[in-house]
Structures are given as structure tokens and as C-alpha cells.
PDB file of C-alpha atoms in Angstrom:
ATOM      1  CA  MET A   1       0.159  -0.040  -0.253  1.00 38.00           C
ATOM      2  CA  SER A   2       1.471   3.496  -1.129  1.00 42.00           C
ATOM      3  CA  ASN A   3       2.420   6.036   1.737  1.00 44.00           C
ATOM      4  CA  GLU A   4       1.654   8.808  -0.617  1.00 46.00           C
ATOM      5  CA  PRO A   5      -1.012  11.140   0.778  1.00 45.00           C
ATOM      6  CA  THR A   6      -4.590  10.833  -0.647  1.00 47.00           C
ATOM      7  CA  SER A   7      -6.020  13.730  -2.744  1.00 50.00           C
ATOM      8  CA  PRO A   8      -8.759  15.555  -0.823  1.00 48.00           C
ATOM      9  CA  ASN A   9     -10.716  14.912  -4.092  1.00 52.00           C
ATOM     10  CA  SER A  10     -10.190  11.115  -4.357  1.00 53.00           C
ATOM     11  CA  PRO A  11     -13.349   9.059  -3.124  1.00 54.00           C
ATOM     12  CA  HIS A  12     -10.425   7.344  -1.372  1.00 66.00           C
ATOM     13  CA  SER A  13     -10.111  10.245   1.046  1.00 71.00           C
ATOM     14  CA  LEU A  14     -12.870   9.065   3.628  1.00 83.00           C
ATOM     15  CA  GLN A  15     -12.853   5.454   2.596  1.00 89.00           C
ATOM     16  CA  ALA A  16     -10.424   4.737   5.053  1.00 92.00           C
ATOM     17  CA  ILE A  17     -12.526   5.994   7.905  1.00 93.00           C
ATOM     18  CA  THR A  18     -15.667   4.277   6.528  1.00 93.00           C
ATOM     19  CA  ASP A  19     -13.789   1.222   6.529  1.00 94.00           C
ATOM     20  CA  VAL A  20     -12.670   1.517  10.202  1.00 96.00           C
ATOM     21  CA  ILE A  21     -16.424   2.191  11.093  1.00 96.00           C
ATOM     22  CA  ASP A  22     -17.280  -0.875   9.221  1.00 95.00           C
ATOM     23  CA  ARG A  23     -15.155  -3.078  11.039  1.00 96.00           C
ATOM     24  CA  LEU A  24     -16.102  -1.339  14.424  1.00 97.00           C
ATOM     25  CA  LEU A  25     -19.551  -1.961  13.803  1.00 97.00           C
ATOM     26  CA  ALA A  26     -19.422  -5.750  12.693  1.00 96.00           C
ATOM     27  CA  PRO A  27     -20.629  -8.356  14.656  1.00 95.00           C
ATOM     28  CA  GLU A  28     -16.935  -9.344  15.776  1.00 95.00           C
ATOM     29  CA  GLY A  29     -16.233  -5.554  16.122  1.00 96.00           C
ATOM     30  CA  CYS A  30     -15.688  -3.312  19.385  1.00 96.00           C
ATOM     31  CA  PRO A  31     -18.662  -3.538  21.881  1.00 96.00           C
ATOM     32  CA  TRP A  32     -18.307  -0.154  22.847  1.00 95.00           C
ATOM     33  CA  ASP A  33     -18.793   1.239  19.404  1.00 96.00           C
ATOM     34  CA  ARG A  34     -21.472  -1.114  18.734  1.00 96.00           C
ATOM     35  CA  GLU A  35     -23.469   0.267  21.457  1.00 95.00           C
ATOM     36  CA  GLN A  36     -23.320   4.092  20.803  1.00 96.00           C
ATOM     37  CA  THR A  37     -25.809   6.147  19.389  1.00 95.00           C
ATOM     38  CA  PRO A  38     -26.309   9.707  17.797  1.00 96.00           C
ATOM     39  CA  GLU A  39     -27.460  10.875  21.439  1.00 93.00           C
ATOM     40  CA  SER A  40     -24.727   9.264  22.922  1.00 94.00           C
ATOM     41  CA  LEU A  41     -21.914  10.647  20.966  1.00 95.00           C
ATOM     42  CA  ALA A  42     -23.008  14.190  21.199  1.00 92.00           C
ATOM     43  CA  ASP A  43     -20.833  15.182  24.001  1.00 90.00           C
ATOM     44  CA  TYR A  44     -17.806  13.509  22.369  1.00 93.00           C
ATOM     45  CA  VAL A  45     -18.741  15.964  19.418  1.00 94.00           C
ATOM     46  CA  ILE A  46     -18.717  19.069  21.496  1.00 90.00           C
ATOM     47  CA  GLU A  47     -15.435  17.974  23.138  1.00 90.00           C
ATOM     48  CA  GLU A  48     -13.156  17.066  19.969  1.00 94.00           C
ATOM     49  CA  CYS A  49     -14.884  20.386  18.482  1.00 93.00           C
ATOM     50  CA  PHE A  50     -13.239  22.440  21.241  1.00 89.00           C
ATOM     51  CA  GLU A  51     -10.055  20.472  20.858  1.00 93.00           C
ATOM     52  CA  LEU A  52      -9.848  21.278  17.206  1.00 94.00           C
ATOM     53  CA  VAL A  53     -10.663  24.979  18.230  1.00 91.00           C
ATOM     54  CA  GLU A  54      -7.971  24.886  21.089  1.00 90.00           C
ATOM     55  CA  ALA A  55      -5.552  23.239  18.380  1.00 92.00           C
ATOM     56  CA  ILE A  56      -6.165  26.116  16.032  1.00 93.00           C
ATOM     57  CA  ARG A  57      -5.806  28.851  18.092  1.00 89.00           C
ATOM     58  CA  SER A  58      -2.667  27.450  19.466  1.00 88.00           C
ATOM     59  CA  GLY A  59      -1.258  27.423  15.843  1.00 92.00           C
ATOM     60  CA  LYS A  60       0.158  24.003  16.078  1.00 93.00           C
ATOM     61  CA  VAL A  61      -0.549  22.560  12.564  1.00 97.00           C
ATOM     62  CA  HIS A  62       0.030  18.926  13.806  1.00 96.00           C
ATOM     63  CA  ASP A  63      -2.451  19.159  16.433  1.00 95.00           C
ATOM     64  CA  VAL A  64      -4.957  20.634  14.108  1.00 97.00           C
ATOM     65  CA  ARG A  65      -4.490  17.915  11.751  1.00 96.00           C
ATOM     66  CA  GLU A  66      -4.844  15.186  14.243  1.00 96.00           C
ATOM     67  CA  GLU A  67      -8.207  16.979  15.885  1.00 96.00           C
ATOM     68  CA  LEU A  68      -9.595  17.493  12.358  1.00 96.00           C
ATOM     69  CA  GLY A  69      -9.359  14.055  11.863  1.00 95.00           C
ATOM     70  CA  ASP A  70     -11.213  13.066  15.224  1.00 96.00           C
ATOM     71  CA  VAL A  71     -13.965  15.360  14.333  1.00 97.00           C
ATOM     72  CA  MET A  72     -14.492  13.970  10.987  1.00 95.00           C
ATOM     73  CA  PHE A  73     -14.469  10.431  12.276  1.00 97.00           C
ATOM     74  CA  LEU A  74     -17.122  11.479  14.542  1.00 97.00           C
ATOM     75  CA  LEU A  75     -19.314  12.931  11.938  1.00 96.00           C
ATOM     76  CA  ALA A  76     -18.765   9.829   9.824  1.00 96.00           C
ATOM     77  CA  PHE A  77     -19.861   7.532  12.460  1.00 97.00           C
ATOM     78  CA  ILE A  78     -22.916   9.625  13.522  1.00 97.00           C
ATOM     79  CA  GLY A  79     -23.618   9.878   9.581  1.00 96.00           C
ATOM     80  CA  ARG A  80     -23.433   5.918   9.685  1.00 96.00           C
ATOM     81  CA  LEU A  81     -25.686   5.380  12.501  1.00 97.00           C
ATOM     82  CA  TYR A  82     -28.250   7.672  10.923  1.00 97.00           C
ATOM     83  CA  SER A  83     -27.747   5.686   7.673  1.00 96.00           C
ATOM     84  CA  ASP A  84     -28.571   2.462   9.207  1.00 95.00           C
ATOM     85  CA  LYS A  85     -31.685   3.607  10.620  1.00 95.00           C
ATOM     86  CA  GLY A  86     -32.695   4.844   7.088  1.00 95.00           C
ATOM     87  CA  ALA A  87     -33.008   8.400   8.060  1.00 96.00           C
ATOM     88  CA  PHE A  88     -29.981   9.898   5.687  1.00 96.00           C
ATOM     89  CA  THR A  89     -26.662   9.087   4.549  1.00 93.00           C
ATOM     90  CA  LEU A  90     -23.616  10.940   5.139  1.00 91.00           C
ATOM     91  CA  ALA A  91     -23.419  11.763   1.186  1.00 92.00           C
ATOM     92  CA  ASP A  92     -27.181  13.419   1.926  1.00 95.00           C
ATOM     93  CA  ALA A  93     -25.744  15.742   4.387  1.00 95.00           C
ATOM     94  CA  VAL A  94     -22.817  16.765   2.332  1.00 93.00           C
ATOM     95  CA  GLU A  95     -24.644  17.459  -0.867  1.00 95.00           C
ATOM     96  CA  GLY A  96     -27.295  19.233   1.189  1.00 94.00           C
ATOM     97  CA  ASN A  97     -24.712  21.344   2.484  1.00 95.00           C
ATOM     98  CA  ALA A  98     -23.244  22.002  -0.742  1.00 95.00           C
ATOM     99  CA  ALA A  99     -26.601  23.109  -2.096  1.00 93.00           C
ATOM    100  CA  LYS A 100     -27.247  25.194   1.127  1.00 91.00           C
ATOM    101  CA  MET A 101     -23.712  27.221   0.373  1.00 92.00           C
ATOM    102  CA  ILE A 102     -24.496  27.558  -3.179  1.00 91.00           C
ATOM    103  CA  ARG A 103     -27.844  29.231  -2.340  1.00 89.00           C
ATOM    104  CA  ARG A 104     -26.601  31.377   0.348  1.00 87.00           C
ATOM    105  CA  HIS A 105     -23.727  32.727  -2.352  1.00 89.00           C
ATOM    106  CA  PRO A 106     -25.996  33.889  -5.169  1.00 87.00           C
ATOM    107  CA  HIS A 107     -23.450  36.679  -5.986  1.00 85.00           C
ATOM    108  CA  VAL A 108     -20.973  33.803  -6.446  1.00 88.00           C
ATOM    109  CA  PHE A 109     -22.755  31.126  -7.785  1.00 87.00           C
ATOM    110  CA  ALA A 110     -25.689  33.248  -9.740  1.00 82.00           C
ATOM    111  CA  GLU A 111     -26.124  36.121 -11.565  1.00 73.00           C
ATOM    112  CA  GLY A 112     -25.871  38.927  -8.879  1.00 71.00           C
ATOM    113  CA  GLU A 113     -23.479  41.316  -7.190  1.00 75.00           C
ATOM    114  CA  CYS A 114     -22.766  42.362  -3.535  1.00 75.00           C
ATOM    115  CA  ALA A 115     -21.965  46.191  -3.260  1.00 73.00           C
ATOM    116  CA  SER A 116     -20.440  45.667   0.247  1.00 80.00           C
ATOM    117  CA  ARG A 117     -19.922  43.290   3.121  1.00 77.00           C
ATOM    118  CA  GLU A 118     -22.805  44.431   4.813  1.00 75.00           C
ATOM    119  CA  GLU A 119     -25.214  43.677   1.690  1.00 79.00           C
ATOM    120  CA  LEU A 120     -23.544  40.398   1.475  1.00 80.00           C
ATOM    121  CA  LEU A 121     -24.463  39.737   5.261  1.00 75.00           C
ATOM    122  CA  ARG A 122     -28.142  41.293   4.739  1.00 74.00           C
ATOM    123  CA  ASN A 123     -28.320  38.628   1.783  1.00 79.00           C
ATOM    124  CA  TRP A 124     -27.013  35.892   3.789  1.00 79.00           C
ATOM    125  CA  GLU A 125     -29.450  36.492   6.606  1.00 77.00           C
ATOM    126  CA  ARG A 126     -32.511  37.017   4.724  1.00 79.00           C
ATOM    127  CA  ILE A 127     -31.979  33.618   2.460  1.00 82.00           C
ATOM    128  CA  LYS A 128     -31.414  32.080   5.847  1.00 79.00           C
ATOM    129  CA  ARG A 129     -34.588  33.082   7.079  1.00 78.00           C
ATOM    130  CA  GLU A 130     -36.310  31.927   3.799  1.00 83.00           C
ATOM    131  CA  GLU A 131     -34.746  28.522   4.223  1.00 82.00           C
ATOM    132  CA  LYS A 132     -36.094  28.256   7.904  1.00 77.00           C
ATOM    133  CA  ALA A 133     -39.353  29.421   6.932  1.00 79.00           C
ATOM    134  CA  ALA A 134     -39.592  26.713   4.009  1.00 80.00           C
ATOM    135  CA  ALA A 135     -38.332  24.209   6.125  1.00 76.00           C
ATOM    136  CA  MET A 136     -41.142  24.691   8.799  1.00 74.00           C
ATOM    137  CA  ALA A 137     -43.672  24.858   6.158  1.00 77.00           C
ATOM    138  CA  GLU A 138     -42.357  21.605   4.912  1.00 74.00           C
ATOM    139  CA  ASP A 139     -42.644  20.051   8.222  1.00 69.00           C
ATOM    140  CA  ALA A 140     -45.888  21.378   8.991  1.00 73.00           C
ATOM    141  CA  ASP A 141     -46.912  19.471   5.657  1.00 73.00           C
ATOM    142  CA  ALA A 142     -45.304  16.359   6.667  1.00 65.00           C
ATOM    143  CA  GLU A 143     -47.185  13.432   8.564  1.00 52.00           C
ATOM    144  CA  GLY A 144     -45.514  10.792  10.523  1.00 54.00           C
ATOM    145  CA  ASP A 145     -41.924  12.221  10.575  1.00 53.00           C
ATOM    146  CA  ALA A 146     -40.106  10.765  13.837  1.00 47.00           C
ATOM    147  CA  GLN A 147     -39.255  13.738  16.220  1.00 47.00           C
ATOM    148  CA  PRO A 148     -35.543  13.873  17.120  1.00 46.00           C
ATOM    149  CA  ALA A 149     -35.117  12.544  21.067  1.00 44.00           C
ATOM    150  CA  PRO A 150     -33.852  15.066  23.287  1.00 42.00           C
ATOM    151  CA  ALA A 151     -30.165  14.445  24.507  1.00 40.00           C
ATOM    152  CA  GLU A 152     -29.855  12.150  27.350  1.00 39.00           C
ATOM    153  CA  GLY A 153     -27.470  13.394  27.627  1.00 36.00           C
ATOM    154  CA  ALA A 154      -9.767  23.311  33.907  1.00 45.00           C
ATOM    155  CA  SER A 155      -7.095  21.348  32.114  1.00 46.00           C
ATOM    156  CA  GLY A 156      -3.799  21.252  33.914  1.00 45.00           C
ATOM    157  CA  ASP A 157      -0.694  22.853  32.049  1.00 45.00           C
ATOM    158  CA  ALA A 158       1.437  19.945  33.228  1.00 48.00           C
ATOM    159  CA  PRO A 159       2.835  17.594  30.288  1.00 52.00           C
ATOM    160  CA  GLY A 160       1.199  14.225  30.180  1.00 62.00           C
ATOM    161  CA  GLY A 161      -0.994  15.147  33.555  1.00 81.00           C
ATOM    162  CA  VAL A 162      -4.397  13.323  33.744  1.00 84.00           C
ATOM    163  CA  PHE A 163      -6.279  16.534  32.475  1.00 88.00           C
ATOM    164  CA  ALA A 164      -3.613  17.883  29.937  1.00 82.00           C
ATOM    165  CA  SER A 165      -5.682  16.657  27.191  1.00 80.00           C
ATOM    166  CA  LEU A 166      -8.836  18.342  28.228  1.00 86.00           C
ATOM    167  CA  PRO A 167      -9.920  21.559  26.549  1.00 87.00           C
ATOM    168  CA  LYS A 168      -9.885  24.681  28.949  1.00 85.00           C
ATOM    169  CA  GLY A 169     -12.810  25.982  27.346  1.00 82.00           C
ATOM    170  CA  LEU A 170     -15.483  23.100  27.637  1.00 88.00           C
ATOM    171  CA  PRO A 171     -18.928  23.983  29.054  1.00 90.00           C
ATOM    172  CA  PRO A 172     -18.705  23.817  32.716  1.00 94.00           C
ATOM    173  CA  LEU A 173     -21.170  20.461  33.044  1.00 94.00           C
ATOM    174  CA  VAL A 174     -19.410  18.603  30.443  1.00 93.00           C
ATOM    175  CA  LYS A 175     -15.966  19.774  31.924  1.00 95.00           C
ATOM    176  CA  ALA A 176     -17.058  18.588  35.188  1.00 97.00           C
ATOM    177  CA  TYR A 177     -18.411  15.286  33.634  1.00 96.00           C
ATOM    178  CA  ARG A 178     -14.940  14.514  31.957  1.00 93.00           C
ATOM    179  CA  LEU A 179     -12.915  15.544  35.042  1.00 95.00           C
ATOM    180  CA  HIS A 180     -14.553  13.033  36.877  1.00 95.00           C
ATOM    181  CA  SER A 181     -14.316  10.486  34.180  1.00 91.00           C
ATOM    182  CA  LYS A 182     -10.611  10.777  33.887  1.00 89.00           C
ATOM    183  CA  ALA A 183     -10.271  11.176  37.759  1.00 91.00           C
ATOM    184  CA  ALA A 184     -12.046   7.682  38.205  1.00 90.00           C
ATOM    185  CA  ARG A 185      -9.431   6.182  35.663  1.00 86.00           C
ATOM    186  CA  VAL A 186      -6.723   6.768  37.864  1.00 87.00           C
ATOM    187  CA  ASP A 187      -8.839   5.777  40.935  1.00 90.00           C
ATOM    188  CA  PHE A 188      -9.227   9.036  42.459  1.00 95.00           C
ATOM    189  CA  THR A 189     -13.017   8.758  43.105  1.00 94.00           C
ATOM    190  CA  TRP A 190     -15.421   7.683  45.902  1.00 96.00           C
ATOM    191  CA  GLU A 191     -15.485   3.821  46.549  1.00 95.00           C
ATOM    192  CA  SER A 192     -19.293   3.086  46.020  1.00 96.00           C
ATOM    193  CA  ASP A 193     -22.284   5.037  44.625  1.00 96.00           C
ATOM    194  CA  GLU A 194     -23.613   5.002  48.290  1.00 97.00           C
ATOM    195  CA  ASP A 195     -20.298   7.038  49.181  1.00 97.00           C
ATOM    196  CA  VAL A 196     -21.189   9.566  46.470  1.00 97.00           C
ATOM    197  CA  GLU A 197     -24.899   9.693  47.568  1.00 98.00           C
ATOM    198  CA  GLN A 198     -23.857  10.666  51.390  1.00 98.00           C
ATOM    199  CA  GLN A 199     -21.632  13.537  49.628  1.00 98.00           C
ATOM    200  CA  VAL A 200     -24.333  14.580  47.829  1.00 98.00           C
ATOM    201  CA  GLU A 201     -26.270  14.714  51.036  1.00 98.00           C
ATOM    202  CA  ALA A 202     -23.206  16.759  52.752  1.00 98.00           C
ATOM    203  CA  GLU A 203     -23.091  19.130  50.224  1.00 98.00           C
ATOM    204  CA  TRP A 204     -26.669  19.675  49.997  1.00 98.00           C
ATOM    205  CA  LEU A 205     -26.516  20.321  53.812  1.00 98.00           C
ATOM    206  CA  GLU A 206     -23.451  22.956  53.182  1.00 98.00           C
ATOM    207  CA  TRP A 207     -25.308  24.849  50.372  1.00 97.00           C
ATOM    208  CA  LEU A 208     -28.378  24.980  53.103  1.00 97.00           C
ATOM    209  CA  ASP A 209     -25.775  26.460  55.579  1.00 97.00           C
ATOM    210  CA  ALA A 210     -24.359  28.909  53.192  1.00 97.00           C
ATOM    211  CA  SER A 211     -27.784  30.179  51.797  1.00 97.00           C
ATOM    212  CA  ALA A 212     -28.916  30.815  55.644  1.00 97.00           C
ATOM    213  CA  SER A 213     -25.622  32.983  56.159  1.00 96.00           C
ATOM    214  CA  GLY A 214     -26.515  35.393  53.505  1.00 93.00           C
ATOM    215  CA  ASP A 215     -22.719  35.105  52.132  1.00 96.00           C
ATOM    216  CA  LYS A 216     -22.869  35.377  48.308  1.00 96.00           C
ATOM    217  CA  GLU A 217     -19.519  34.195  47.725  1.00 97.00           C
ATOM    218  CA  ARG A 218     -19.836  31.489  49.789  1.00 97.00           C
ATOM    219  CA  GLN A 219     -23.287  30.413  48.320  1.00 98.00           C
ATOM    220  CA  GLU A 220     -21.825  30.401  44.939  1.00 97.00           C
ATOM    221  CA  GLN A 221     -19.008  28.281  45.975  1.00 98.00           C
ATOM    222  CA  GLU A 222     -21.322  25.609  47.707  1.00 98.00           C
ATOM    223  CA  LEU A 223     -23.751  25.419  44.915  1.00 98.00           C
ATOM    224  CA  GLY A 224     -21.059  24.801  42.908  1.00 98.00           C
ATOM    225  CA  ASP A 225     -19.741  22.025  44.797  1.00 98.00           C
ATOM    226  CA  PHE A 226     -23.187  20.480  45.047  1.00 98.00           C
ATOM    227  CA  LEU A 227     -23.644  20.490  41.305  1.00 98.00           C
ATOM    228  CA  PHE A 228     -20.145  19.097  40.709  1.00 98.00           C
ATOM    229  CA  THR A 229     -20.934  16.034  42.904  1.00 98.00           C
ATOM    230  CA  ILE A 230     -24.186  15.597  41.444  1.00 98.00           C
ATOM    231  CA  VAL A 231     -22.186  15.147  38.037  1.00 98.00           C
ATOM    232  CA  GLU A 232     -20.219  12.365  39.341  1.00 98.00           C
ATOM    233  CA  LEU A 233     -23.353  10.775  40.803  1.00 97.00           C
ATOM    234  CA  GLY A 234     -25.151  10.992  37.641  1.00 97.00           C
ATOM    235  CA  ARG A 235     -21.776   9.492  35.506  1.00 95.00           C
ATOM    236  CA  ARG A 236     -21.682   6.392  38.143  1.00 95.00           C
ATOM    237  CA  LYS A 237     -25.313   5.882  36.642  1.00 95.00           C
ATOM    238  CA  GLY A 238     -24.381   6.318  32.985  1.00 92.00           C
ATOM    239  CA  ILE A 239     -25.968   9.544  32.752  1.00 95.00           C
ATOM    240  CA  LYS A 240     -24.298  12.921  31.501  1.00 94.00           C
ATOM    241  CA  ALA A 241     -25.458  15.840  33.358  1.00 95.00           C
ATOM    242  CA  ASN A 242     -24.949  17.936  30.584  1.00 92.00           C
ATOM    243  CA  ALA A 243     -27.459  15.631  28.367  1.00 91.00           C
ATOM    244  CA  ALA A 244     -29.736  15.290  31.335  1.00 93.00           C
ATOM    245  CA  LEU A 245     -30.075  18.945  31.915  1.00 94.00           C
ATOM    246  CA  ASP A 246     -30.556  19.697  28.168  1.00 91.00           C
ATOM    247  CA  TYR A 247     -33.728  17.486  28.335  1.00 91.00           C
ATOM    248  CA  ALA A 248     -35.037  18.940  31.307  1.00 95.00           C
ATOM    249  CA  THR A 249     -34.598  22.160  29.686  1.00 92.00           C
ATOM    250  CA  LEU A 250     -36.297  21.382  26.383  1.00 91.00           C
ATOM    251  CA  LYS A 251     -39.057  19.703  28.673  1.00 95.00           C
ATOM    252  CA  PHE A 252     -39.664  23.048  30.460  1.00 97.00           C
ATOM    253  CA  LEU A 253     -39.420  24.849  27.382  1.00 95.00           C
ATOM    254  CA  ARG A 254     -41.988  22.679  25.557  1.00 95.00           C
ATOM    255  CA  ARG A 255     -44.512  22.500  28.353  1.00 97.00           C
ATOM    256  CA  PHE A 256     -44.098  26.599  28.912  1.00 98.00           C
ATOM    257  CA  GLU A 257     -44.780  26.883  25.297  1.00 97.00           C
ATOM    258  CA  GLY A 258     -47.645  24.600  25.854  1.00 97.00           C
ATOM    259  CA  MET A 259     -49.090  26.924  28.532  1.00 97.00           C
ATOM    260  CA  GLU A 260     -48.668  29.982  26.201  1.00 97.00           C
ATOM    261  CA  ALA A 261     -50.464  28.058  23.522  1.00 97.00           C
ATOM    262  CA  LEU A 262     -53.373  27.520  25.756  1.00 97.00           C
ATOM    263  CA  ALA A 263     -53.737  31.001  26.829  1.00 97.00           C
ATOM    264  CA  ARG A 264     -53.954  32.253  23.377  1.00 97.00           C
ATOM    265  CA  GLU A 265     -56.617  29.404  22.078  1.00 97.00           C
ATOM    266  CA  ARG A 266     -58.579  30.738  25.456  1.00 97.00           C
ATOM    267  CA  GLY A 267     -57.891  34.430  24.660  1.00 97.00           C
ATOM    268  CA  LEU A 268     -55.893  34.749  28.119  1.00 96.00           C
ATOM    269  CA  ASP A 269     -53.303  37.536  28.639  1.00 97.00           C
ATOM    270  CA  PHE A 270     -50.787  34.903  29.697  1.00 97.00           C
ATOM    271  CA  PRO A 271     -48.019  37.204  31.296  1.00 96.00           C
ATOM    272  CA  ASN A 272     -50.515  39.077  33.350  1.00 97.00           C
ATOM    273  CA  LEU A 273     -52.193  35.770  34.659  1.00 97.00           C
ATOM    274  CA  PRO A 274     -52.105  35.266  38.483  1.00 97.00           C
ATOM    275  CA  PHE A 275     -49.465  32.513  39.125  1.00 97.00           C
ATOM    276  CA  GLU A 276     -52.244  30.010  40.079  1.00 97.00           C
ATOM    277  CA  GLU A 277     -53.935  30.000  36.791  1.00 97.00           C
ATOM    278  CA  LYS A 278     -50.345  29.904  35.234  1.00 97.00           C
ATOM    279  CA  ASP A 279     -49.929  26.851  37.572  1.00 97.00           C
ATOM    280  CA  ALA A 280     -53.338  25.527  36.642  1.00 97.00           C
ATOM    281  CA  LEU A 281     -51.929  25.391  32.680  1.00 98.00           C
ATOM    282  CA  TRP A 282     -48.967  23.761  33.507  1.00 98.00           C
ATOM    283  CA  ASN A 283     -50.569  20.848  35.089  1.00 97.00           C
ATOM    284  CA  GLU A 284     -52.759  20.759  32.250  1.00 97.00           C
ATOM    285  CA  VAL A 285     -49.963  20.654  29.888  1.00 97.00           C
ATOM    286  CA  LYS A 286     -48.365  18.088  31.947  1.00 96.00           C
ATOM    287  CA  ALA A 287     -51.360  15.991  32.203  1.00 96.00           C
ATOM    288  CA  ALA A 288     -51.850  16.136  28.541  1.00 96.00           C
ATOM    289  CA  GLU A 289     -48.141  14.892  28.038  1.00 93.00           C
ATOM    290  CA  LYS A 290     -48.768  11.968  30.011  1.00 91.00           C
ATOM    291  CA  ALA A 291     -51.857  10.918  28.342  1.00 86.00           C
TER     292      ALA A 291
END
């Protein structure tokens, strides 16, 4: 096999990744990879993208090449999983993006000119709005389409340290999860789930004590400690706090919008309703979801 680099325009450019994914997902492949879903891989995409951004900003070309490859592998992996479900293929996503870029650059791919950068950006935003409106209309007309499920779901400077590869800019919940995960790999964690649960209770009591003290700085620290410990409890149960919070946030938003919709249907001024009436609408939406 030749060691010469493959042309980026060659069909073999992504074939190597595709072949690896095929092998990983085969019956005799990797048990961990075969258990993955797009949802379970979501946080890894975030982490790898942060690593890529960090590499780009560092100016280290070798790191950029490696991290770009990691991101591409995850994208190809997720594309394969959706393809296996019959949703779409990675080629569909790539071709759709190419069509979108052409559509958003009429001054390049169609007859037309932009007199200024400002006009270019205005046209970009206008086209995006038109695309969104068209997509919403298409969704409204579609029947039986499955809705995507909500996601479940400080780096040290010392070279070679446990946290050396952790991107500094990770979102806090993702960072906390990765810190716990990496620490657990070197056995720096509580011995049992029960120990963590006791620590959660202890942190909660410390938070209550801080809350009663009126000391804002202490309250912030104790609330952070409580959340940090909750993240570890979730990790041990196979739950990613970032994904769980995202799910809870989406659920709250869905129910809140449901309250607003009911108020509009009944001619009610939602913002000015008494709390008791808002709460009644909330419970009505919850009951409808369970039904």
C-alpha cells in the first residue's frame, strides 16, 4: 500500500474512515462502538470540536490535523448510524450542505453582485430566514415524521498530566463530567455509589448553611460543589449531566410553550395571569403529555 497522501478530491479520502467504522460496527467488532447512538456521541462531538478549536488557536498545525481527523471520524460515525436507521446518509448531508452554500452565495454562483460586505451579510440572513420558513412549512405539511429525541444526555498545564488533554473552554457541565471520568480512570473517586450519595447529602447541607448565612460568595462556592458532586453521581449511573440538563431544559420549554398556546386559544393574557392560573395551565399541559 502506498504511503503517498490521498488527494482530498479522491473517493478514497474518506474511505479509510468508512472502512474502520465498518469493522468497528461488525458483529465481531468493538462492543463499545456497537452500543453507541447519535445521542451518546453528542458530548464527544462537543469535546472534540473544542479540542480542534484549541489546536487551531494554538497555531500547532500537527495538532490541528489530528483533531480535525477526530472530528471527521465522529461525523462519519454519526452519519453511518443515521444511515443504518434509514434516516439519511452522510452523502445526503454533504450534498445538502453544498446546495445550501450555493444558495447562500448567489453573488458567486448566480448572476448578481454585492456592493458591500454589509449587503452580503444582509442577503445571507435573508436567505437563512427564507430557508427556515420553507423548512417550517415543509415540517407542517409532513405526516408521521419521527421527532428527534432530546439528548440524554480546567485543564492542567503539566505535560502528560491526567487532565492535560482536556480543553480549557469546555462548557462547565461537560468539563465536570470529563474531570470525574478522567479522575476515576486513575482511581481518584469515591469507592461506591452510596459514598457519592452521602457526599451529595453533605454538600446539600453545606449549601443550606451557606444560603442561610447570606454570604453570596460562599453560596456560589457551595452550590458549585453540590452540582459538581451531582455530576459524578450521574456519571456513575451512566447519565451525562449535560445531556440530562438539556433534556430538562427542553421539557420545560416545551411545557411553557404549551401553556402559552393554551392561553392564546382561550384569549387569555398569559404574562398577566395570576400564578395560580399559570400553574393550572402547567398542570394541564403535563397531564396532556402523560395521556
